[in-house]
Amino acid sequence: GLSVISPKWQEQEDEDEDEDEEYEQTPSYPPRRPSHGKHEDDEDEDEEEDQPRPDHPPQRPSRPEQQEPRGRGCQTRNGVEENICTMKLHENIARPSHADFYNPKAGRISTLNSLTLPALRQFGLSAQYVVLYRNGIYSPHWNLNANSVIYVTRGKGRVRVVNCQGNAVFDGELRRGQLLVVPQNFVVAEQGGEQGLEYVVFKTHHNAVSSYIKDVFRAIPSEVLSNSYNLGQSQVRQ
């Protein structure tokens, strides 16, 4: 029942045992990825860095209202500069078609103020152009809120100025190129000469108000005028 082991069998078993020990002592390593896989990981990391982070939001474009508006030929913030830059500054007051009052026997009157030329409001001035035919009369009138300057541009005529006390402060003839200053509330009347009279009046208010002697008589009852001047009712109505 005994078995004899030959030396060859013993050597073969020893070699098998040595191989088993070497296999157990060798450390195990995870399998390696191919080289192209690492390059793909680097590209993924670069793409993540290029994307904006939530703690740094992208800048928004400037709003339209932050930009300065531009007018016609000038910059403006509130519209005032644009109105001044585009404001009309020229007007021919001597045109017969622009006359406010016309009488074929006496003449015509043209008025220019801030209502017809808004730029005059900035300067506080208004103007009036008067053309009187031969022996034509501009009835007595006065300015309620402005002084005036009369400048004769053509012809000659007689001018009379009366102060608030009823005293005549000027009664004479004005010719072309002459100038006369009339204070506020002083009554003035003009009459054209043989060649007529043309003059321009500059007033120190952008919307000067004038009153006429006829307006005073219209406000008085006809009975009072009839008894005061010994006139009939028909004459008072005229």
CSV table of N, CA and C in Angstrom, one decimal, residues 37-161:
chain,number,residue,atom,x,y,z
A,37,GLY,N,-7.9,58.5,-24.6
A,37,GLY,CA,-8.9,58.8,-23.6
A,37,GLY,C,-8.5,59.9,-22.7
A,38,LYS,N,-7.3,60.0,-22.3
A,38,LYS,CA,-6.8,61.1,-21.5
A,38,LYS,C,-6.9,62.4,-22.2
A,39,HIS,N,-6.7,62.5,-23.5
A,39,HIS,CA,-6.8,63.7,-24.3
A,39,HIS,C,-8.3,64.2,-24.3
A,40,GLU,N,-9.2,63.3,-24.3
A,40,GLU,CA,-10.6,63.7,-24.3
A,40,GLU,C,-11.0,64.3,-23.0
A,41,ASP,N,-10.4,63.7,-21.9
A,41,ASP,CA,-10.7,64.3,-20.5
A,41,ASP,C,-10.2,65.7,-20.4
A,42,ASP,N,-9.0,66.0,-21.0
A,42,ASP,CA,-8.5,67.4,-21.0
A,42,ASP,C,-9.4,68.3,-21.7
A,43,GLU,N,-9.9,67.9,-22.9
A,43,GLU,CA,-10.8,68.8,-23.6
A,43,GLU,C,-12.1,69.1,-22.9
A,44,ASP,N,-12.6,68.1,-22.1
A,44,ASP,CA,-13.8,68.3,-21.3
A,44,ASP,C,-13.6,69.3,-20.3
A,45,GLU,N,-12.4,69.3,-19.6
A,45,GLU,CA,-12.1,70.2,-18.6
A,45,GLU,C,-11.9,71.6,-19.1
A,46,ASP,N,-11.3,71.8,-20.4
A,46,ASP,CA,-11.2,73.1,-21.0
A,46,ASP,C,-12.6,73.7,-21.3
A,47,GLU,N,-13.5,72.8,-21.8
A,47,GLU,CA,-14.8,73.3,-22.1
A,47,GLU,C,-15.5,73.8,-20.8
A,48,GLU,N,-15.3,73.1,-19.7
A,48,GLU,CA,-16.0,73.6,-18.5
A,48,GLU,C,-15.4,74.9,-18.0
A,49,GLU,N,-14.1,75.1,-18.2
A,49,GLU,CA,-13.5,76.4,-17.8
A,49,GLU,C,-14.0,77.6,-18.7
A,50,ASP,N,-14.3,77.3,-20.0
A,50,ASP,CA,-14.7,78.3,-20.9
A,50,ASP,C,-16.1,78.8,-20.6
A,51,GLN,N,-17.0,77.9,-20.0
A,51,GLN,CA,-18.3,78.3,-19.7
A,51,GLN,C,-18.3,79.3,-18.5
A,52,PRO,N,-19.2,80.4,-18.6
A,52,PRO,CA,-19.3,81.4,-17.5
A,52,PRO,C,-19.8,80.8,-16.2
A,53,ARG,N,-19.1,81.2,-15.1
A,53,ARG,CA,-19.5,80.7,-13.8
A,53,ARG,C,-20.7,81.4,-13.3
A,54,PRO,N,-21.5,80.8,-12.4
A,54,PRO,CA,-22.7,81.5,-11.9
A,54,PRO,C,-22.4,82.7,-11.1
A,55,ASP,N,-21.3,82.7,-10.4
A,55,ASP,CA,-21.0,83.9,-9.5
A,55,ASP,C,-20.5,85.1,-10.3
A,56,HIS,N,-20.2,85.0,-11.6
A,56,HIS,CA,-19.8,86.1,-12.4
A,56,HIS,C,-20.7,86.2,-13.6
A,57,PRO,N,-21.9,86.8,-13.5
A,57,PRO,CA,-22.9,86.9,-14.6
A,57,PRO,C,-22.4,87.8,-15.7
A,58,PRO,N,-22.8,87.5,-16.9
A,58,PRO,CA,-22.3,88.3,-18.1
A,58,PRO,C,-22.8,89.7,-18.0
A,59,GLN,N,-22.1,90.6,-18.5
A,59,GLN,CA,-22.4,92.1,-18.5
A,59,GLN,C,-23.5,92.3,-19.5
A,60,ARG,N,-24.5,93.1,-19.0
A,60,ARG,CA,-25.6,93.5,-19.9
A,60,ARG,C,-25.3,94.7,-20.8
A,61,PRO,N,-25.8,94.8,-22.0
A,61,PRO,CA,-25.5,96.0,-22.8
A,61,PRO,C,-26.2,97.2,-22.2
A,62,SER,N,-25.6,98.4,-22.4
A,62,SER,CA,-26.1,99.6,-21.9
A,62,SER,C,-27.5,99.9,-22.4
A,63,ARG,N,-28.4,100.5,-21.6
A,63,ARG,CA,-29.7,100.8,-22.0
A,63,ARG,C,-29.8,101.9,-22.9
A,64,PRO,N,-30.8,102.0,-23.7
A,64,PRO,CA,-30.9,103.2,-24.6
A,64,PRO,C,-31.0,104.5,-24.0
A,65,GLU,N,-31.7,104.5,-22.7
A,65,GLU,CA,-31.8,105.8,-22.1
A,65,GLU,C,-30.5,106.4,-21.5
A,66,GLN,N,-29.5,105.5,-21.4
A,66,GLN,CA,-28.2,106.0,-20.9
A,66,GLN,C,-27.4,106.7,-21.9
A,67,GLN,N,-27.8,106.6,-23.2
A,67,GLN,CA,-27.1,107.3,-24.2
A,67,GLN,C,-27.7,108.7,-24.4
A,68,GLU,N,-26.8,109.6,-24.7
A,68,GLU,CA,-27.3,111.0,-24.8
A,68,GLU,C,-28.0,111.2,-26.1
A,69,PRO,N,-29.2,111.7,-26.0
A,69,PRO,CA,-29.9,111.9,-27.3
A,69,PRO,C,-29.3,113.1,-28.0
A,70,ARG,N,-29.5,113.1,-29.3
A,70,ARG,CA,-28.9,114.1,-30.2
A,70,ARG,C,-30.0,114.8,-30.9
A,71,GLY,N,-29.9,116.1,-31.0
A,71,GLY,CA,-30.9,116.9,-31.7
A,71,GLY,C,-30.4,117.2,-33.1
A,72,ARG,N,-31.0,118.1,-33.8
A,72,ARG,CA,-30.6,118.5,-35.1
A,72,ARG,C,-29.4,119.5,-35.0
A,73,GLY,N,-28.2,118.9,-35.1
A,73,GLY,CA,-27.0,119.8,-35.1
A,73,GLY,C,-26.5,120.1,-33.7
A,74,CYS,N,-27.1,119.6,-32.7
A,74,CYS,CA,-26.6,119.9,-31.3
A,74,CYS,C,-27.1,118.8,-30.4
A,75,GLN,N,-26.3,118.6,-29.2
A,75,GLN,CA,-26.7,117.7,-28.2
A,75,GLN,C,-27.7,118.3,-27.2
A,76,THR,N,-28.6,117.5,-26.7
A,76,THR,CA,-29.6,118.0,-25.8
A,76,THR,C,-29.9,116.9,-24.7
A,77,ARG,N,-30.3,117.4,-23.6
A,77,ARG,CA,-30.7,116.5,-22.5
A,77,ARG,C,-32.2,116.6,-22.1
A,78,ASN,N,-32.7,117.8,-22.3
A,78,ASN,CA,-34.1,118.1,-21.9
A,78,ASN,C,-34.9,118.7,-23.0
A,79,GLY,N,-34.4,118.9,-24.2
A,79,GLY,CA,-35.2,119.4,-25.3
A,79,GLY,C,-35.1,120.9,-25.4
A,80,VAL,N,-34.6,121.6,-24.4
A,80,VAL,CA,-34.5,123.1,-24.5
A,80,VAL,C,-33.5,123.5,-25.6
A,81,GLU,N,-32.3,122.8,-25.6
A,81,GLU,CA,-31.3,123.2,-26.5
A,81,GLU,C,-31.8,123.0,-27.9
A,82,GLU,N,-32.5,121.9,-28.2
A,82,GLU,CA,-33.0,121.6,-29.5
A,82,GLU,C,-34.0,122.7,-30.0
A,83,ASN,N,-34.9,123.1,-29.1
A,83,ASN,CA,-35.8,124.1,-29.4
A,83,ASN,C,-35.1,125.4,-29.8
A,84,ILE,N,-34.1,125.8,-29.1
A,84,ILE,CA,-33.4,127.0,-29.4
A,84,ILE,C,-32.6,126.9,-30.7
A,85,CYS,N,-32.0,125.7,-31.0
A,85,CYS,CA,-31.2,125.6,-32.2
A,85,CYS,C,-32.1,125.6,-33.4
A,86,THR,N,-33.4,125.1,-33.3
A,86,THR,CA,-34.3,125.0,-34.5
A,86,THR,C,-35.3,126.2,-34.5
A,87,MET,N,-35.1,127.2,-33.7
A,87,MET,CA,-36.1,128.3,-33.5
A,87,MET,C,-36.0,129.2,-34.7
A,88,LYS,N,-37.1,129.7,-35.2
A,88,LYS,CA,-37.2,130.6,-36.3
A,88,LYS,C,-36.8,132.0,-35.8
A,89,LEU,N,-35.9,132.7,-36.5
A,89,LEU,CA,-35.4,134.0,-36.1
A,89,LEU,C,-35.6,135.1,-37.1
A,90,HIS,N,-36.2,134.8,-38.2
A,90,HIS,CA,-36.4,135.8,-39.3
A,90,HIS,C,-37.9,135.9,-39.6
A,91,GLU,N,-38.3,137.2,-39.8
A,91,GLU,CA,-39.7,137.4,-40.3
A,91,GLU,C,-39.7,138.8,-40.9
A,92,ASN,N,-40.3,138.8,-42.1
A,92,ASN,CA,-40.4,140.1,-42.9
A,92,ASN,C,-41.8,140.8,-42.5
A,93,ILE,N,-41.7,141.7,-41.6
A,93,ILE,CA,-42.9,142.4,-41.0
A,93,ILE,C,-43.4,143.4,-42.0
A,94,ALA,N,-42.7,143.8,-43.0
A,94,ALA,CA,-43.1,144.8,-44.0
A,94,ALA,C,-44.0,144.3,-45.1
A,95,ARG,N,-44.2,143.0,-45.2
A,95,ARG,CA,-45.0,142.5,-46.3
A,95,ARG,C,-46.4,142.9,-46.1
A,96,PRO,N,-47.0,143.4,-47.2
A,96,PRO,CA,-48.4,143.8,-47.1
A,96,PRO,C,-49.4,142.7,-46.9
A,97,SER,N,-49.0,141.5,-47.3
A,97,SER,CA,-49.9,140.3,-47.0
A,97,SER,C,-50.0,139.9,-45.6
A,98,HIS,N,-49.0,140.4,-44.7
A,98,HIS,CA,-49.0,140.1,-43.3
A,98,HIS,C,-49.7,141.2,-42.5
A,99,ALA,N,-50.4,142.1,-43.1
A,99,ALA,CA,-51.0,143.2,-42.3
A,99,ALA,C,-52.1,142.7,-41.5
A,100,ASP,N,-52.2,143.2,-40.2
A,100,ASP,CA,-53.2,142.8,-39.3
A,100,ASP,C,-54.4,143.8,-39.4
A,101,PHE,N,-54.2,145.0,-39.8
A,101,PHE,CA,-55.2,146.0,-40.0
A,101,PHE,C,-54.9,146.7,-41.3
A,102,TYR,N,-56.0,146.9,-42.1
A,102,TYR,CA,-55.8,147.6,-43.4
A,102,TYR,C,-57.0,148.5,-43.6
A,103,ASN,N,-56.7,149.7,-44.1
A,103,ASN,CA,-57.7,150.7,-44.5
A,103,ASN,C,-57.2,151.3,-45.8
A,104,PRO,N,-58.0,151.2,-46.9
A,104,PRO,CA,-57.6,151.7,-48.2
A,104,PRO,C,-57.3,153.2,-48.2
A,105,LYS,N,-57.9,153.9,-47.3
A,105,LYS,CA,-57.7,155.4,-47.3
A,105,LYS,C,-56.6,155.8,-46.3
A,106,ALA,N,-56.3,155.0,-45.2
A,106,ALA,CA,-55.4,155.4,-44.2
A,106,ALA,C,-54.1,154.7,-44.3
A,107,GLY,N,-54.1,153.4,-44.4
A,107,GLY,CA,-52.8,152.6,-44.4
A,107,GLY,C,-53.0,151.2,-43.8
A,108,ARG,N,-51.9,150.7,-43.3
A,108,ARG,CA,-52.0,149.3,-42.8
A,108,ARG,C,-51.0,149.2,-41.6
A,109,ILE,N,-51.3,148.2,-40.7
A,109,ILE,CA,-50.5,148.0,-39.5
A,109,ILE,C,-50.2,146.5,-39.4
A,110,SER,N,-48.9,146.1,-39.1
A,110,SER,CA,-48.5,144.7,-38.9
A,110,SER,C,-47.9,144.6,-37.6
A,111,THR,N,-48.3,143.6,-36.8
A,111,THR,CA,-47.8,143.4,-35.4
A,111,THR,C,-47.0,142.1,-35.4
A,112,LEU,N,-45.9,142.1,-34.7
A,112,LEU,CA,-45.1,140.9,-34.5
A,112,LEU,C,-44.8,140.7,-33.0
A,113,ASN,N,-45.2,139.6,-32.4
A,113,ASN,CA,-45.0,139.3,-31.0
A,113,ASN,C,-44.6,137.9,-30.8
A,114,SER,N,-44.6,137.4,-29.5
A,114,SER,CA,-44.2,136.0,-29.3
A,114,SER,C,-45.2,135.0,-29.8
A,115,LEU,N,-46.4,135.4,-30.1
A,115,LEU,CA,-47.4,134.5,-30.6
A,115,LEU,C,-47.1,134.2,-32.0
A,116,THR,N,-46.6,135.1,-32.8
A,116,THR,CA,-46.3,134.9,-34.2
A,116,THR,C,-44.9,134.5,-34.4
A,117,LEU,N,-44.0,134.9,-33.5
A,117,LEU,CA,-42.5,134.6,-33.6
A,117,LEU,C,-42.1,134.3,-32.2
A,118,PRO,N,-42.1,133.0,-31.8
A,118,PRO,CA,-41.8,132.6,-30.4
A,118,PRO,C,-40.4,133.0,-29.9
A,119,ALA,N,-39.5,133.2,-30.8
A,119,ALA,CA,-38.1,133.6,-30.4
A,119,ALA,C,-38.1,135.0,-29.6
A,120,LEU,N,-39.1,135.8,-29.9
A,120,LEU,CA,-39.2,137.1,-29.2
A,120,LEU,C,-39.4,137.0,-27.7
A,121,ARG,N,-40.0,135.8,-27.3
A,121,ARG,CA,-40.1,135.6,-25.8
A,121,ARG,C,-38.8,135.5,-25.1
A,122,GLN,N,-37.8,135.0,-25.8
A,122,GLN,CA,-36.4,134.9,-25.2
A,122,GLN,C,-35.8,136.3,-25.0
A,123,PHE,N,-36.1,137.2,-25.9
A,123,PHE,CA,-35.5,138.6,-25.9
A,123,PHE,C,-36.4,139.6,-25.2
A,124,GLY,N,-37.7,139.2,-24.9
A,124,GLY,CA,-38.6,140.2,-24.3
A,124,GLY,C,-38.9,141.4,-25.1
A,125,LEU,N,-39.1,141.2,-26.4
A,125,LEU,CA,-39.4,142.3,-27.4
A,125,LEU,C,-40.5,141.9,-28.3
A,126,SER,N,-41.2,143.0,-28.8
A,126,SER,CA,-42.2,142.8,-29.9
A,126,SER,C,-42.0,144.0,-30.8
A,127,ALA,N,-42.7,144.0,-32.0
A,127,ALA,CA,-42.5,145.0,-33.0
A,127,ALA,C,-43.8,145.3,-33.7
A,128,GLN,N,-43.9,146.5,-34.3
A,128,GLN,CA,-45.0,146.9,-35.1
A,128,GLN,C,-44.6,147.7,-36.3
A,129,TYR,N,-45.1,147.4,-37.4
A,129,TYR,CA,-44.8,148.2,-38.6
A,129,TYR,C,-46.0,148.9,-39.1
A,130,VAL,N,-45.9,150.2,-39.3
A,130,VAL,CA,-47.0,151.1,-39.6
A,130,VAL,C,-46.7,151.8,-41.0
A,131,VAL,N,-47.7,151.7,-41.9
A,131,VAL,CA,-47.6,152.5,-43.1
A,131,VAL,C,-48.8,153.4,-43.2
A,132,LEU,N,-48.6,154.7,-43.2
A,132,LEU,CA,-49.6,155.7,-43.3
A,132,LEU,C,-49.6,156.3,-44.7
A,133,TYR,N,-50.7,156.3,-45.4
A,133,TYR,CA,-50.8,157.0,-46.7
A,133,TYR,C,-50.8,158.5,-46.5
A,134,ARG,N,-50.9,159.2,-47.6
A,134,ARG,CA,-50.9,160.7,-47.5
A,134,ARG,C,-52.1,161.2,-46.6
A,135,ASN,N,-51.7,162.0,-45.6
A,135,ASN,CA,-52.7,162.5,-44.6
A,135,ASN,C,-53.4,161.5,-43.8
A,136,GLY,N,-53.0,160.2,-43.9
A,136,GLY,CA,-53.6,159.2,-43.1
A,136,GLY,C,-53.2,159.3,-41.6
A,137,ILE,N,-54.2,159.0,-40.7
A,137,ILE,CA,-54.0,159.2,-39.3
A,137,ILE,C,-54.1,157.9,-38.5
A,138,TYR,N,-53.1,157.7,-37.6
A,138,TYR,CA,-53.2,156.6,-36.7
A,138,TYR,C,-53.7,157.1,-35.4
A,139,SER,N,-54.9,156.7,-35.0
A,139,SER,CA,-55.7,157.3,-33.9
A,139,SER,C,-54.9,157.2,-32.6
A,140,PRO,N,-55.1,158.1,-31.6
A,140,PRO,CA,-54.4,158.0,-30.4
A,140,PRO,C,-54.4,156.7,-29.7
A,141,HIS,N,-53.3,156.2,-29.2
A,141,HIS,CA,-53.1,154.9,-28.6
A,141,HIS,C,-52.0,155.0,-27.6
A,142,TRP,N,-51.9,154.0,-26.7
A,142,TRP,CA,-50.8,153.9,-25.7
A,142,TRP,C,-50.6,152.4,-25.3
A,143,ASN,N,-49.4,152.2,-24.8
A,143,ASN,CA,-49.0,150.8,-24.4
A,143,ASN,C,-49.2,150.6,-22.9
A,144,LEU,N,-49.9,149.5,-22.6
A,144,LEU,CA,-50.2,149.3,-21.2
A,144,LEU,C,-49.1,148.6,-20.4
A,145,ASN,N,-48.2,147.9,-21.1
A,145,ASN,CA,-47.2,147.1,-20.4
A,145,ASN,C,-45.8,147.2,-21.0
A,146,ALA,N,-45.5,148.3,-21.8
A,146,ALA,CA,-44.2,148.4,-22.4
A,146,ALA,C,-43.9,149.8,-22.8
A,147,ASN,N,-42.6,150.1,-22.8
A,147,ASN,CA,-42.1,151.3,-23.5
A,147,ASN,C,-41.9,151.0,-25.0
A,148,SER,N,-41.8,152.1,-25.8
A,148,SER,CA,-41.7,151.9,-27.2
A,148,SER,C,-40.7,152.9,-27.8
A,149,VAL,N,-40.1,152.5,-28.9
A,149,VAL,CA,-39.2,153.3,-29.7
A,149,VAL,C,-39.7,153.4,-31.1
A,150,ILE,N,-39.9,154.6,-31.6
A,150,ILE,CA,-40.4,154.8,-33.0
A,150,ILE,C,-39.2,155.2,-33.9
A,151,TYR,N,-39.0,154.4,-35.0
A,151,TYR,CA,-37.9,154.7,-36.0
A,151,TYR,C,-38.6,154.8,-37.4
A,152,VAL,N,-38.4,156.0,-38.0
A,152,VAL,CA,-39.0,156.3,-39.3
A,152,VAL,C,-38.1,155.7,-40.4
A,153,THR,N,-38.7,154.9,-41.3
A,153,THR,CA,-37.9,154.3,-42.4
A,153,THR,C,-38.2,154.9,-43.7
A,154,ARG,N,-39.3,155.7,-43.9
A,154,ARG,CA,-39.6,156.3,-45.1
A,154,ARG,C,-40.6,157.4,-44.9
A,155,GLY,N,-40.4,158.5,-45.7
A,155,GLY,CA,-41.3,159.6,-45.7
A,155,GLY,C,-41.2,160.5,-44.4
A,156,LYS,N,-42.2,161.2,-44.1
A,156,LYS,CA,-42.2,162.1,-42.9
A,156,LYS,C,-43.7,162.3,-42.5
A,157,GLY,N,-43.8,162.7,-41.3
A,157,GLY,CA,-45.2,163.0,-40.7
A,157,GLY,C,-45.1,163.7,-39.4
A,158,ARG,N,-46.3,164.0,-38.9
A,158,ARG,CA,-46.4,164.7,-37.6
A,158,ARG,C,-46.7,163.7,-36.5
A,159,VAL,N,-46.1,163.9,-35.4
A,159,VAL,CA,-46.3,163.0,-34.2
A,159,VAL,C,-46.5,163.9,-33.0
A,160,ARG,N,-47.5,163.4,-32.2
A,160,ARG,CA,-47.8,164.1,-31.0
A,160,ARG,C,-47.9,163.1,-29.8
A,161,VAL,N,-47.2,163.5,-28.7
A,161,VAL,CA,-47.1,162.6,-27.5
A,161,VAL,C,-47.6,163.4,-26.3
